[in-house]
Short mmCIF file of C-alpha atoms in Angstrom, two decimals:
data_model
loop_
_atom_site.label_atom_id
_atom_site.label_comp_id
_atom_site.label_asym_id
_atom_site.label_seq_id
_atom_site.Cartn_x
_atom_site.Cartn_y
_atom_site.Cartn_z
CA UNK A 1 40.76 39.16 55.22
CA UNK A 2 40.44 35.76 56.79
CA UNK A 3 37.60 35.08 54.38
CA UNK A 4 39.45 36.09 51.14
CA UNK A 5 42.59 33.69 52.19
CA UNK A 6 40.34 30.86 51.91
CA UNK A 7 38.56 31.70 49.15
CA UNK A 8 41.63 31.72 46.87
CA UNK A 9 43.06 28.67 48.70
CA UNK A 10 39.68 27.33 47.69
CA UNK A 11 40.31 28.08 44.21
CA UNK A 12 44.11 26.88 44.33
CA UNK A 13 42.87 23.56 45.62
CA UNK A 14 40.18 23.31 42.72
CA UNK A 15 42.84 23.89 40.29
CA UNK A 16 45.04 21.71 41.34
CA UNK A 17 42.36 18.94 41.80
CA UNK A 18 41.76 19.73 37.79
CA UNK A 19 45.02 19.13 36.91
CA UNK A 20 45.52 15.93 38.86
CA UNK A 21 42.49 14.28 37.50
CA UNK A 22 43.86 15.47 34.20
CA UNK A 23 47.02 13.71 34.50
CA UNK A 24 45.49 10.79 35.67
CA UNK A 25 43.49 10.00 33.14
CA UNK A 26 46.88 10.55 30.60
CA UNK A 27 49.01 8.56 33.06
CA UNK A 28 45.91 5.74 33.13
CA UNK A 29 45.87 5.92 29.00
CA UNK A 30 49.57 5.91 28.66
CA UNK A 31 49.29 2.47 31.15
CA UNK A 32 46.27 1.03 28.65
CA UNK A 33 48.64 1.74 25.50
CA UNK A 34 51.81 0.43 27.04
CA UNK A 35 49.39 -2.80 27.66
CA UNK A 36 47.83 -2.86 24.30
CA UNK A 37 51.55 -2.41 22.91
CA UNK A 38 52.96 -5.96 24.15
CA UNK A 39 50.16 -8.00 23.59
CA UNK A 40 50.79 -6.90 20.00
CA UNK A 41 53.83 -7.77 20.18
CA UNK A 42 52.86 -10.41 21.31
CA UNK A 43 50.75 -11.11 18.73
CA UNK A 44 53.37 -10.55 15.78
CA UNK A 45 56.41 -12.28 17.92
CA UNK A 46 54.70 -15.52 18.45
CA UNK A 47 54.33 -14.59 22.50
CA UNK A 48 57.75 -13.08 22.89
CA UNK A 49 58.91 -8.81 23.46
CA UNK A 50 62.55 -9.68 23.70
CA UNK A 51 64.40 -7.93 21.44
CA UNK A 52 66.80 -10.57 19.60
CA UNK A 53 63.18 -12.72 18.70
CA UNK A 54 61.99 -10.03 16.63
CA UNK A 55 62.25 -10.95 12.61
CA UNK A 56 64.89 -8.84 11.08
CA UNK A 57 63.61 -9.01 7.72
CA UNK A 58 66.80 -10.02 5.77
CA UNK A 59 65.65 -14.02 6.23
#
């Protein structure tokens, strides 16, 4: 009995390390496209993400 607890707790704690290393790797791209994002913007905005420096196209 004992033995079959922590087998399956074994298991549950395997899944659950899959999953976290899962959404760490999308949190950790979703932190590398945020990045890659402004310096764009910074790129195109001459160093500046505000929103009222963006061109509006109708100069």
């Amino acid at each position: 009995m004992y033995e079959e607890i922590r087998q399956s707790g074994q298991e549950a704690l395997t899944q659950l390390l899959k999953v976290y290393e899962i959404l760490q790797g999308y949190e950790d791209r979703k932190i590398r496209q945020k990045k890659s994002r402004f310096s764009l913007k910074q790129i195109f905005y001459n160093g500046s993400i505000s929103e009222q420096d963006k061109p509006t196209g109708t100069e």
